[in-house]
XYZ file of C-alpha atoms in Angstrom:
132
model
C -23.414 42.959 -13.423
C -20.617 42.255 -15.590
C -17.941 42.977 -12.926
C -19.517 40.772 -10.459
C -19.664 38.062 -13.036
C -15.730 38.543 -13.776
C -15.241 38.879 -9.490
C -16.973 35.063 -9.240
C -15.079 33.543 -12.043
C -12.098 32.850 -10.460
C -13.913 30.805 -7.706
C -16.009 29.151 -9.699
C -13.086 27.953 -11.960
C -11.286 26.658 -8.646
C -14.671 24.706 -7.357
C -14.985 23.310 -10.791
C -10.985 21.994 -10.938
C -11.237 20.714 -6.953
C -14.476 18.780 -8.019
C -12.725 17.471 -10.606
C -9.878 16.653 -8.826
C -12.178 14.579 -6.321
C -13.799 12.768 -8.772
C -10.383 11.248 -10.541
C -9.510 10.548 -6.910
C -12.602 9.291 -6.439
C -11.977 6.588 -9.678
C -8.252 5.851 -8.540
C -9.858 4.128 -6.010
C -12.357 2.441 -7.531
C -10.756 -0.361 -9.098
C -9.654 -1.763 -5.429
C -13.519 -1.854 -4.745
C -14.153 -4.152 -7.402
C -11.968 -6.688 -5.720
C -13.800 -9.621 -4.659
C -13.617 -13.346 -2.678
C -15.651 -16.252 -3.242
C -15.398 -19.191 -0.677
C -16.996 -22.399 -0.977
C -17.019 -25.900 0.902
C -17.082 -29.504 -1.267
C -16.729 -33.591 -0.073
C -14.842 -35.098 -2.034
C -13.295 -37.868 -1.914
C -9.806 -38.773 -2.055
C -8.159 -37.657 -5.598
C -11.583 -36.022 -6.647
C -11.619 -32.409 -7.932
C -14.232 -29.575 -8.194
C -14.346 -26.858 -9.828
C -16.543 -24.208 -8.489
C -19.718 -22.817 -10.985
C -18.718 -19.098 -11.376
C -15.932 -18.052 -13.861
C -13.831 -14.726 -12.750
C -10.931 -12.613 -13.784
C -9.235 -14.960 -11.427
C -5.901 -13.660 -9.401
C -6.224 -16.891 -7.018
C -7.672 -20.299 -5.915
C -6.904 -21.793 -2.918
C -8.105 -25.081 -1.159
C -7.829 -25.492 2.696
C -8.838 -28.310 5.202
C -8.437 -28.273 8.914
C -7.200 -31.676 9.450
C -3.859 -30.672 7.656
C -4.230 -33.428 4.587
C -2.953 -33.150 1.519
C -5.155 -30.337 -1.146
C -4.571 -28.856 -4.531
C -5.509 -25.842 -6.172
C -5.979 -24.310 -9.649
C -8.116 -23.198 -11.971
C -9.589 -24.367 -15.700
C -11.103 -22.476 -18.486
C -14.520 -25.072 -18.080
C -16.591 -25.405 -15.351
C -17.465 -29.452 -15.538
C -15.191 -31.701 -12.928
C -11.954 -33.606 -14.425
C -11.515 -30.604 -16.761
C -8.141 -29.760 -18.275
C -6.546 -27.001 -15.982
C -5.056 -24.060 -16.904
C -1.542 -23.631 -15.933
C -0.696 -26.553 -13.062
C -1.806 -27.834 -9.803
C -0.469 -25.844 -6.636
C 0.145 -28.448 -3.892
C -0.079 -27.990 -0.075
C -0.572 -30.115 3.622
C -3.963 -28.432 4.988
C -3.447 -25.279 2.635
C -2.861 -24.668 -1.402
C -2.943 -21.190 -3.263
C -2.238 -21.035 -6.786
C -1.618 -17.412 -7.973
C -3.059 -15.995 -11.555
C -2.372 -12.620 -13.416
C -6.233 -11.797 -13.221
C -5.837 -11.480 -17.039
C -8.045 -14.151 -17.635
C -11.996 -15.553 -16.971
C -11.056 -18.938 -14.778
C -12.981 -21.368 -12.680
C -11.189 -21.970 -9.233
C -10.474 -25.681 -8.641
C -9.669 -27.371 -5.824
C -8.741 -31.194 -5.275
C -8.412 -33.684 -2.176
C -5.503 -35.486 -2.398
C -5.953 -37.447 0.439
C -8.869 -38.853 2.597
C -10.681 -35.994 4.177
C -13.853 -35.161 2.834
C -14.336 -31.537 3.358
C -12.488 -29.421 1.099
C -12.626 -25.484 1.548
C -12.367 -23.568 -1.463
C -11.686 -19.844 -2.118
C -11.125 -17.831 -4.839
C -10.108 -13.800 -5.352
C -10.749 -11.696 -8.314
C -11.239 -8.446 -9.785
C -8.896 -5.142 -10.121
C -7.213 -4.912 -6.843
C -7.954 -8.476 -5.403
C -4.932 -10.125 -3.359
C -3.348 -12.959 -4.659
C -2.189 -16.067 -2.104
C-alpha cells in the first residue's frame, strides 16, 4: 500500500501543478474580460453639455454625430449637467474622443458645439479597456 502511494505521488503533484498553472493563466487573462463599453445618445441644443449618469474607471469618453458637425468629449467628477470637467475637452468635427488613465472614477461628458440635435456618446472603462 505504501509503495503504491509513492508511485502515484509524482502524478498527483504534476496534476496539482498543472491545475494551478491553468488557474493562474485564467486570472492573468481575466482583467481584459472586465473591460466594458457603454453607448448613449442625447438630443442637445447648441453648446449644451450632458453628463452620462454612470461613473466608471474611465479610459475614454467620445462624442459622435453623423452630420460631421462640431462635438466635444470630456469627463467630470460630478454627474450634474454643467459640472466642472476633469482635465479638458477634446474637440472634433463628427467625432471627438478624450483618453484617460482609468485611475479615477469619472462620468463621461459630451457636448454639442453646433446645431445638430442628436449626439451619440461612448465610454470605455475597466482593466484592459481600449482608449480612443
